[in-house]
mmCIF file of C-alpha atoms in Angstrom:
data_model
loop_
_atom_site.group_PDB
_atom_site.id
_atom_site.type_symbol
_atom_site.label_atom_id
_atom_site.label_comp_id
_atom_site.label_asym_id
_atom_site.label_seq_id
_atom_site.Cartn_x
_atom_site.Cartn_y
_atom_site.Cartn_z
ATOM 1 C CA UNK A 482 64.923 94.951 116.766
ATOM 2 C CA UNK A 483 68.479 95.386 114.990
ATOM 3 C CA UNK A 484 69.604 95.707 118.855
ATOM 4 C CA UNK A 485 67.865 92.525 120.117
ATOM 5 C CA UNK A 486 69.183 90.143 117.455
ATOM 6 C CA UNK A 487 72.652 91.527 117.944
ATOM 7 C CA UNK A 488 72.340 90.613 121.401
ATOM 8 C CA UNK A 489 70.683 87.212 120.771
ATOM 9 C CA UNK A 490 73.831 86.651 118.331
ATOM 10 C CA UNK A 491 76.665 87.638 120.612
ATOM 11 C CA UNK A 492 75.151 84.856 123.330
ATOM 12 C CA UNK A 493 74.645 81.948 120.493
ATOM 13 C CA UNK A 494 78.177 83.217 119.694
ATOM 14 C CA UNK A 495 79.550 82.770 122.931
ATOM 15 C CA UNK A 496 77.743 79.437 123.652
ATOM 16 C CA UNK A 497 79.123 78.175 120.836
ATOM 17 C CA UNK A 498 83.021 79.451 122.057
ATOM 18 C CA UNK A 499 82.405 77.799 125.608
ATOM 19 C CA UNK A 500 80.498 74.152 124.198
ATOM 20 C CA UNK A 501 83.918 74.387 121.230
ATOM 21 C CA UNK A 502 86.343 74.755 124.057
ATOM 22 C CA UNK A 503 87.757 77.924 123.170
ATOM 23 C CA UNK A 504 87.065 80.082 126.225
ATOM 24 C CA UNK A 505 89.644 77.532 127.860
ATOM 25 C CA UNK A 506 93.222 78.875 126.629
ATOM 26 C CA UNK A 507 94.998 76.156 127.638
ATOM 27 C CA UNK A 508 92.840 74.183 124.885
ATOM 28 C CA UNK A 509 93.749 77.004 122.410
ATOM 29 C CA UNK A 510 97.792 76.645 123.194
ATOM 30 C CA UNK A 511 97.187 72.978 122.818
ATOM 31 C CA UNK A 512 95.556 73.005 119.139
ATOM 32 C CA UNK A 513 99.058 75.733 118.604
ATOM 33 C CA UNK A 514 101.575 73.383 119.852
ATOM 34 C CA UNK A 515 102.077 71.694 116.735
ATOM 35 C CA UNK A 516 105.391 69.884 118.286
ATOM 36 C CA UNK A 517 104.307 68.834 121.144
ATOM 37 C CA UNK A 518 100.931 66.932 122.405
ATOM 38 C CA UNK A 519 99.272 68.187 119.984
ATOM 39 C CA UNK A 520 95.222 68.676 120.419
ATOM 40 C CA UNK A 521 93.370 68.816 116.662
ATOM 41 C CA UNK A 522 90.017 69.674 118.240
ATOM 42 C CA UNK A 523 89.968 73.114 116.939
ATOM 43 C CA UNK A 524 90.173 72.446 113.639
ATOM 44 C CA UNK A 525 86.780 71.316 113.934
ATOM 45 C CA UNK A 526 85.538 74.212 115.402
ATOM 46 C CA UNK A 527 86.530 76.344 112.000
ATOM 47 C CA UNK A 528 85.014 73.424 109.816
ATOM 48 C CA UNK A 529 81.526 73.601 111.788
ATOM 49 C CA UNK A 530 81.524 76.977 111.555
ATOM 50 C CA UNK A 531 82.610 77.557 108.126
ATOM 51 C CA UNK A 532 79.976 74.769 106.745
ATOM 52 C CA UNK A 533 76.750 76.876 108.216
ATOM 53 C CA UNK A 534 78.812 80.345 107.676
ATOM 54 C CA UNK A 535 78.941 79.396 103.582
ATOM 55 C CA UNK A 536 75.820 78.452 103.030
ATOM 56 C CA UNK A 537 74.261 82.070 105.198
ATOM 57 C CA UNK A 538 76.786 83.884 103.189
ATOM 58 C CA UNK A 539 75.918 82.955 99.620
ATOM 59 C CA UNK A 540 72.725 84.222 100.447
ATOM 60 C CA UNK A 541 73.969 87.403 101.974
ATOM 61 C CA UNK A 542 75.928 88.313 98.862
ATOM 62 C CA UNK A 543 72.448 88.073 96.715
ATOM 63 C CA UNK A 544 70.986 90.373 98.598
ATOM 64 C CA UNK A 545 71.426 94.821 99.125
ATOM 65 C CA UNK A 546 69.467 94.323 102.549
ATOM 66 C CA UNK A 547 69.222 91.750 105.604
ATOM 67 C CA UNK A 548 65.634 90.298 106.460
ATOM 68 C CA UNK A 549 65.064 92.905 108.765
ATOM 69 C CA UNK A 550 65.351 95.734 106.228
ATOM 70 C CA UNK A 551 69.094 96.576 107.281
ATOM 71 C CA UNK A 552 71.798 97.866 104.571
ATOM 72 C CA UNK A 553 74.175 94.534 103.932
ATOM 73 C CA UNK A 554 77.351 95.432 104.790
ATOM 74 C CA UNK A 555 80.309 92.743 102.969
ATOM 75 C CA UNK A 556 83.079 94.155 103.389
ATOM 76 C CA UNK A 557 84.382 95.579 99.950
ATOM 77 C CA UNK A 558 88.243 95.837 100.265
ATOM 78 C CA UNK A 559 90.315 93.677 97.885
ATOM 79 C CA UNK A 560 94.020 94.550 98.551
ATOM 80 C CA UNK A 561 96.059 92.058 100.384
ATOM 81 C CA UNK A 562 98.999 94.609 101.579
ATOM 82 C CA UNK A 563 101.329 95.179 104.236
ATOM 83 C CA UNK A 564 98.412 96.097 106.687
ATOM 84 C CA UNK A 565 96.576 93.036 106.440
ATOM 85 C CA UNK A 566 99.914 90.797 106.867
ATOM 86 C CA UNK A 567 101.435 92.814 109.295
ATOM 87 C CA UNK A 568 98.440 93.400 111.445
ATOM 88 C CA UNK A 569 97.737 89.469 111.530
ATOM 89 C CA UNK A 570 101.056 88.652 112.062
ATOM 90 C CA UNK A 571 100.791 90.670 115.309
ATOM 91 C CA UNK A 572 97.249 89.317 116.071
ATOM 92 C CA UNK A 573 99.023 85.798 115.958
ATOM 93 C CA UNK A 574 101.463 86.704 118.137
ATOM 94 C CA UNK A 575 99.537 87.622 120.747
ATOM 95 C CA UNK A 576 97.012 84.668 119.909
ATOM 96 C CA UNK A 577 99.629 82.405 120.399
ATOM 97 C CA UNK A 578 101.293 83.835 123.727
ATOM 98 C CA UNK A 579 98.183 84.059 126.029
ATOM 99 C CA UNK A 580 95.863 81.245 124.062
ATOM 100 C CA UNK A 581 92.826 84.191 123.855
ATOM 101 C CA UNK A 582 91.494 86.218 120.788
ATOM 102 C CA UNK A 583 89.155 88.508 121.254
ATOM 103 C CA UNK A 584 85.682 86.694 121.405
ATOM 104 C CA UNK A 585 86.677 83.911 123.860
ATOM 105 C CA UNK A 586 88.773 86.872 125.775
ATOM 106 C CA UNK A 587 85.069 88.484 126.744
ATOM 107 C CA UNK A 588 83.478 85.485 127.033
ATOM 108 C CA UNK A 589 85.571 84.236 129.780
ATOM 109 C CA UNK A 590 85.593 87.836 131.326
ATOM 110 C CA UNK A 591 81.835 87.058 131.578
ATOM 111 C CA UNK A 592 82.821 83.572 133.611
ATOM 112 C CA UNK A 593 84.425 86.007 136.286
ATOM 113 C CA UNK A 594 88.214 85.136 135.347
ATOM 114 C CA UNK A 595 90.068 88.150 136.486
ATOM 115 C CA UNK A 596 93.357 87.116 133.848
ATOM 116 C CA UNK A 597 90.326 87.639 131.216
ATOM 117 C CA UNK A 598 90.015 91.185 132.527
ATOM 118 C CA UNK A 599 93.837 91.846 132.368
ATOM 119 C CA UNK A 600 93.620 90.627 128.814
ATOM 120 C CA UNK A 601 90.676 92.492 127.774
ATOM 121 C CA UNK A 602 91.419 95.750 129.688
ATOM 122 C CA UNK A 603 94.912 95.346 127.356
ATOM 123 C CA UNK A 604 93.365 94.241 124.021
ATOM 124 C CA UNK A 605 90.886 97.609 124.613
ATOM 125 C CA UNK A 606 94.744 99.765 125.271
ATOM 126 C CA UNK A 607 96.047 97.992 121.725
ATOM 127 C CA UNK A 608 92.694 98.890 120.181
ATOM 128 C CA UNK A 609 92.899 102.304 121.435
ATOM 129 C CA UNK A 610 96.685 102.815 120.454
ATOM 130 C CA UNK A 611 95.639 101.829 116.551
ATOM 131 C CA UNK A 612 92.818 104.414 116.543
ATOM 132 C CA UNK A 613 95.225 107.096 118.070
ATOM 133 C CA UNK A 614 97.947 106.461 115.342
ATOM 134 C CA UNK A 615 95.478 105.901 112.859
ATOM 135 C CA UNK A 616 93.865 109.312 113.403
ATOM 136 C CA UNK A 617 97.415 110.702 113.226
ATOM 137 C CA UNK A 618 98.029 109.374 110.017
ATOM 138 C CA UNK A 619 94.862 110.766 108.833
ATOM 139 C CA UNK A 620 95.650 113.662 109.909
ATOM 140 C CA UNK A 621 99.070 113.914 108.429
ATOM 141 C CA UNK A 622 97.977 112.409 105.251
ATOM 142 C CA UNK A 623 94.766 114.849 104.475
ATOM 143 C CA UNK A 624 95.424 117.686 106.956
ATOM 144 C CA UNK A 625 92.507 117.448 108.443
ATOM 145 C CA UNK A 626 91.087 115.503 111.582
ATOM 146 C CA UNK B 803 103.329 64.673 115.208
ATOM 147 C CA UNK B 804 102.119 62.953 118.013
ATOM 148 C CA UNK B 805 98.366 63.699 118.938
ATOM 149 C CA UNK B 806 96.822 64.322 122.190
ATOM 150 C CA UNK B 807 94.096 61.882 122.532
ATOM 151 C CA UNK B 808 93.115 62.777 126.087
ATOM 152 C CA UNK B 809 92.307 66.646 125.317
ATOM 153 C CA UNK B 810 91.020 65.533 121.390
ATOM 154 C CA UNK B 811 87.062 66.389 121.844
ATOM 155 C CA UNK B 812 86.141 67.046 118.378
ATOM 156 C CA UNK B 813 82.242 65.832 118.817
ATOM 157 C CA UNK B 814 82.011 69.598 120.989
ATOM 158 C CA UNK B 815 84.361 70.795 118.792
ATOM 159 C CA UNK B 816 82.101 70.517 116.242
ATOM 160 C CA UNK B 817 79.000 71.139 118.282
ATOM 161 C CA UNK B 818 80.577 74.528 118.795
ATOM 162 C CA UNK B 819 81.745 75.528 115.263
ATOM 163 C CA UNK B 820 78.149 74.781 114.569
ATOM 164 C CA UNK B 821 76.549 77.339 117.181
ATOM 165 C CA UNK B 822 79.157 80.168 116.213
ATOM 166 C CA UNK B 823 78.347 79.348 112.180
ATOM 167 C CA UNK B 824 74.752 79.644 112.650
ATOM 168 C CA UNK B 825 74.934 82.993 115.203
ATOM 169 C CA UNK B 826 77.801 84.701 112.777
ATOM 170 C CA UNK B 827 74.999 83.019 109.667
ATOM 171 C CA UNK B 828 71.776 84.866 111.907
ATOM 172 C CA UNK B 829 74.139 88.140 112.193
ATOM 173 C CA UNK B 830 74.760 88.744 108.261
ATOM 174 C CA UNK B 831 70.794 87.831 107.374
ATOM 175 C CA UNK B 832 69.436 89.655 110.381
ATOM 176 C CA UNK B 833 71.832 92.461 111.030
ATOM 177 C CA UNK B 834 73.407 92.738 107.583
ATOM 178 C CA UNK B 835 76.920 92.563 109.373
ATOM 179 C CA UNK B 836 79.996 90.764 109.720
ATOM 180 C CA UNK B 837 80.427 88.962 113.069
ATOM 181 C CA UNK B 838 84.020 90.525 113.517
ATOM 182 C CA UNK B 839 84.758 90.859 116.896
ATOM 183 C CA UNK B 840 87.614 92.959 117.409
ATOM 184 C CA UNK B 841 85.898 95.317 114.602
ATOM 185 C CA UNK B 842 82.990 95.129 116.486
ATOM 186 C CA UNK B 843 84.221 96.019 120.070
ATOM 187 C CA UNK B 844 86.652 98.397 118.107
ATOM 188 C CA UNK B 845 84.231 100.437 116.570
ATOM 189 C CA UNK B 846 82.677 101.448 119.956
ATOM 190 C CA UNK B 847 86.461 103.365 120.511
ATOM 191 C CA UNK B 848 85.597 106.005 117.623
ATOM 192 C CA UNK B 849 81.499 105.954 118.594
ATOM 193 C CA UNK B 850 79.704 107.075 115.654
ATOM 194 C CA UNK B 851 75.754 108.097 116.836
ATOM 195 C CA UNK B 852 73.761 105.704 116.032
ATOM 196 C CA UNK B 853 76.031 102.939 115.877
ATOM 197 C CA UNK B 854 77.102 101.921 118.985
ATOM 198 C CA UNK B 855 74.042 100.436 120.611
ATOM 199 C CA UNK B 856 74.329 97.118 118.450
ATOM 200 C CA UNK B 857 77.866 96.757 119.369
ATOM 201 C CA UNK B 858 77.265 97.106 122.977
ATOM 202 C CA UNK B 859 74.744 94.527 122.156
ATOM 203 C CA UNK B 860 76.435 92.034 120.886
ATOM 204 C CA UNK B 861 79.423 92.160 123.096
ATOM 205 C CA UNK B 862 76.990 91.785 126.597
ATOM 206 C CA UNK B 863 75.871 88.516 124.613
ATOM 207 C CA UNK B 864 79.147 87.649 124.374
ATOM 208 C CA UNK B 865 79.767 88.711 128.223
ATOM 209 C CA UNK B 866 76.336 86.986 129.333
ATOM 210 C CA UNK B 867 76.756 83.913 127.547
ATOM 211 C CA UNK B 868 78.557 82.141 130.540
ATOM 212 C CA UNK B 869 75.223 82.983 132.277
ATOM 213 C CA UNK B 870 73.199 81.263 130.225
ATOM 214 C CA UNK B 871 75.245 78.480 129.669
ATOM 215 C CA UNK B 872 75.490 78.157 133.355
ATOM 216 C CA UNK B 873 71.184 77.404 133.477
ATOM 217 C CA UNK B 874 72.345 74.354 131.985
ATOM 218 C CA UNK B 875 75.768 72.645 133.039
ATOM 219 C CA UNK B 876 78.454 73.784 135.146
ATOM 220 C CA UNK B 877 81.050 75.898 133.081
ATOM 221 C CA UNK B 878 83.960 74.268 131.753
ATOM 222 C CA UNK B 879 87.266 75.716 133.352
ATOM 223 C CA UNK B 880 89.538 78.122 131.425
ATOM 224 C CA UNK B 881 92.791 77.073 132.391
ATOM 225 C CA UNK B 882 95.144 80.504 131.631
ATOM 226 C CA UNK B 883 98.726 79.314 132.131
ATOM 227 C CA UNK B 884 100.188 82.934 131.223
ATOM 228 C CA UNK B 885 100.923 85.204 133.796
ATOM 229 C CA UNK B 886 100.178 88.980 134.058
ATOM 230 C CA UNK B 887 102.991 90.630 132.505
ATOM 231 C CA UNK B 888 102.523 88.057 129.496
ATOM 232 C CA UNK B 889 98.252 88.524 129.166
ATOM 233 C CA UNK B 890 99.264 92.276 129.390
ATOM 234 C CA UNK B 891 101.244 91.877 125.894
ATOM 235 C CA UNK B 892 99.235 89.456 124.469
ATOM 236 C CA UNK B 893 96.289 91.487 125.083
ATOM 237 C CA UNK B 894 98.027 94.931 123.637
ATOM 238 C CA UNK B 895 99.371 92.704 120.291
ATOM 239 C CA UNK B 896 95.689 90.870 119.833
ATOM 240 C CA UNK B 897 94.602 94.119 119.852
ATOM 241 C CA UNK B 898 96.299 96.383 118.060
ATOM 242 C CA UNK B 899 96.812 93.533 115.521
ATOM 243 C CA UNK B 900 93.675 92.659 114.871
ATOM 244 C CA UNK B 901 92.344 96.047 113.995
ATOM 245 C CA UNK B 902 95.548 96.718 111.787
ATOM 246 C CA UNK B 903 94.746 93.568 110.049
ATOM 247 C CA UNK B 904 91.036 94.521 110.405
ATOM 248 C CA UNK B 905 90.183 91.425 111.614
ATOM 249 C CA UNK B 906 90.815 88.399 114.143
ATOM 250 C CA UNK B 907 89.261 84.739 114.558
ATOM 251 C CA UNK B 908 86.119 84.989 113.721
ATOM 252 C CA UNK B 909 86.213 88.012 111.265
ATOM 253 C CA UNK B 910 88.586 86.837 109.036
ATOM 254 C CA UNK B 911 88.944 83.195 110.108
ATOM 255 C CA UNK B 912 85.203 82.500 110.669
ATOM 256 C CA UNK B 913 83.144 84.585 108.365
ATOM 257 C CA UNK B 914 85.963 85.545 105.479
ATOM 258 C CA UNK B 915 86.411 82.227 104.711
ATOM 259 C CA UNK B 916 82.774 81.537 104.724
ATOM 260 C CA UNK B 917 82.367 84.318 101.854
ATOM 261 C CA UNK B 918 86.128 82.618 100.131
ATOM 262 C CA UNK B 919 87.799 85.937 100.744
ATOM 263 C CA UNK B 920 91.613 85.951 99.321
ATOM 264 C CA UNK B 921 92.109 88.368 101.716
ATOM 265 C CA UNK B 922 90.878 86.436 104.611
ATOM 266 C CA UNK B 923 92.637 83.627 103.390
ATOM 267 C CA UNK B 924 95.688 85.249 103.467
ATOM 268 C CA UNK B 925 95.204 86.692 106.947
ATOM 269 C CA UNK B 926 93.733 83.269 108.618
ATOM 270 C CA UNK B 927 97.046 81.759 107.152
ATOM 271 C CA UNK B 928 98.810 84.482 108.276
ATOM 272 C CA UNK B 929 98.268 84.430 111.955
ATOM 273 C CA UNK B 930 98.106 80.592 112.548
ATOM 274 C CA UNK B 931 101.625 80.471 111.376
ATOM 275 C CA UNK B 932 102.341 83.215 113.727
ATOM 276 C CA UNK B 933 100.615 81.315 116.691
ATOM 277 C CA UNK B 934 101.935 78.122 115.825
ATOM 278 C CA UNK B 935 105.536 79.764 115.192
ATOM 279 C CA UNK B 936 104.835 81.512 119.222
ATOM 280 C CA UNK B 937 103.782 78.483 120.750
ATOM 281 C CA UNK B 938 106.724 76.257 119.569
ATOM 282 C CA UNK B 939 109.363 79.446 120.498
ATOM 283 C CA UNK B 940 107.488 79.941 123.945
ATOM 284 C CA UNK B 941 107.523 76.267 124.722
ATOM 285 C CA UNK B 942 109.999 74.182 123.155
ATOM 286 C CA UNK B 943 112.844 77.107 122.197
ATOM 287 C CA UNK B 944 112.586 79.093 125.511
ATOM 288 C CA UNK B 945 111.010 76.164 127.164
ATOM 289 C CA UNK B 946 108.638 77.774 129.451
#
């Protein structure tokens, strides 16, 4: 069941990336490009999002399992360090140089674009570079794998 | 400041938003999870049994949506102005970026600020400077 809503939620998900306009990257570069035409639809995108998202989530936090029995998993981390900042300052950068993150990036690999491919079959090589280094450093840190 | 009024759509906009609030809302009361994407395709790189089938779930949603949309209207075109070399960065930064940061869009932009996260706060603000900060260097400094 667990696997059948996930899948149900990844479509509504991307239906709701291709009706907002963010599978199209030009649209993306033109909510970025603060100095020059400059395309506010975006913004929207976050607020109609973020106005169902509130309301689900002050629900989620009163409860220790979903409707379906499953553990809730918030996450719990509080720091804001050099990771976090870093890491999104990275993200950015490559948000702002191609116009895709990483939802809209599949989603328009699923409309056949073959630059969505190039971008997802590198997004997978960045992924996989942080879990290699990140093993190292566990490794390093603990001395053991 | 000067807006775009010909590319300004914010009735879809919205229409959007409200689709990806209510599947990231059906996620956390269903599934009991954050709709994170890059920490959801990222976790299928270190597979834990047992874990991965929802994941490969929810990302063939995300693959089949254009699919489904397409029973009802044509799809929209995705206009990608970059060229390889450039997707091939962008793609390796979003990446490795987004799990550093653990998070992208829609885990930290989307459903952080939905729970009024600092920390997602902080990242959110984080990488729309950084976007806005690339997008005015890639096409008014270097003028591409």
């Amino acid at each position: 069941m667990l696997i059948f809503t996930s899948l149900l939620a990844g479509l509504l998900f991307g239906l709701g990336l291709i009706v907002a306009g963010m599978t199209n990257p030009a649209k993306v570069i033109g909510f970025l490009n603060l100095a020059g035409p400059w395309d506010p639809s975006l913004a929207f995108v976050m607020a109609g999002a973020i106005a169902v998202g509130t309301v689900a989530f002050l629900v989620a936090r009163r409860r220790t399992v979903s409707l379906l029995g499953a553990a809730m998993q918030l996450p719990a981390a509080r720091d804001i360090d050099r990771r976090l900042v870093l890491g999104s300052l990275v993200f950015g950068v490559g948000w702002g140089l191609a116009g895709f993150c990483p939802g809209p990036g599949l989603v328009a690999l699923g409309m056949g674009e073959f630059k969505a491919l190039v971008f997802v079959a590198a997004m997978l090589v960045g992924m996989g570079a942080f879990e290699l280094l990140e093993r190292r450093r566990r490794i390093t840190a603990t001395g053991v794998a | 400041m000067n807006i775009d009024w010909n590319a300004y759509t914010p009735w879809s906009a919205l229409a959007g938003g409200l689709l990806i609030g209510l599947a990231a809302a059906a996620f956390v009361l269903l599934n009991g999870r954050i709709a994170g994407i890059s920490g959801i395709v990222g976790g299928l790189l270190r597979p834990v049994w047992g874990d991965a089938a929802w994941r490969v779930a929810f990302v063939a949603g995300l693959i089949g949506a254009p699919f489904v949309y397409l029973l009802f209207a044509a799809l929209p075109k995705a206009q990608i102005d970059a060229g390889f070399g450039t997707l091939v960065v962008a793609g390796v930064l979003v990446g490795a970026g987004s799990r550093y940061g653990s998070g992208c869009t829609s885990g930290h932009g989307i459903c952080g600020l939905s729970r009024l996260s600092p920390r997602s706060l902080v990242a959110t603000a984080t990488f729309m400077a950084a976007g806005f900060a690339t997008v005015f260097a890639v096409r008014h400094v270097f003028g591409f």
